[in-house]
Amino acid sequence: MNTVGPYHNLQETYNYFSLPFCKGPQKEIEHYHESLAEALTGVELEFSGLDIRFKRESDKKGFCARCIPLDGHCCCLSEKSCLCARARAGRTAV
């Protein structure tokens, strides 16, 4: 992982983990070599903690749940976390 940002403004970038995303459960990278291009451009990749295997079949699985405040409501990233958000939404003063 490196940075994320909007498609319409490529110069507006944010560190991936400055946003409220979850880190994966894996603690270290099995095998990684920095490329010459990464070294010359000063790109510093951050480990996401996700074990992503390409060109392999895998089942869908979750690894965390987050509730993100958005305009006074919660945007939930899993159904379990939405239950607590609905309870809080009922108590919100108007």
Phi, psi and omega in degrees: 000148179227269180229162175230158179184174181285150178293326185283347178219091185291345179274348177271103182233154179228144173299133185306315184274005170280346176269160187281053177265155179274145170275146179286171184282342183287138187266333182213160180275134179297310188205122179208134174237130177291135179277163178298319180299318178297319180294317183287327181269354178077023179288126177247103180280143177250144181282127183277342184084002180262136177264095183257122179247120181271152180060033176225141175288138176209153178278152176290133177210144178264158178228354175195171176223135179226146171245119184251123178294132181215108179054045178082357178240170177255132171264116188259138180261007172202155183297324180298318181288337178293331180298316179290328180292321179295321179295318179293322182298327179291336182262000184288131178284143181259000000 
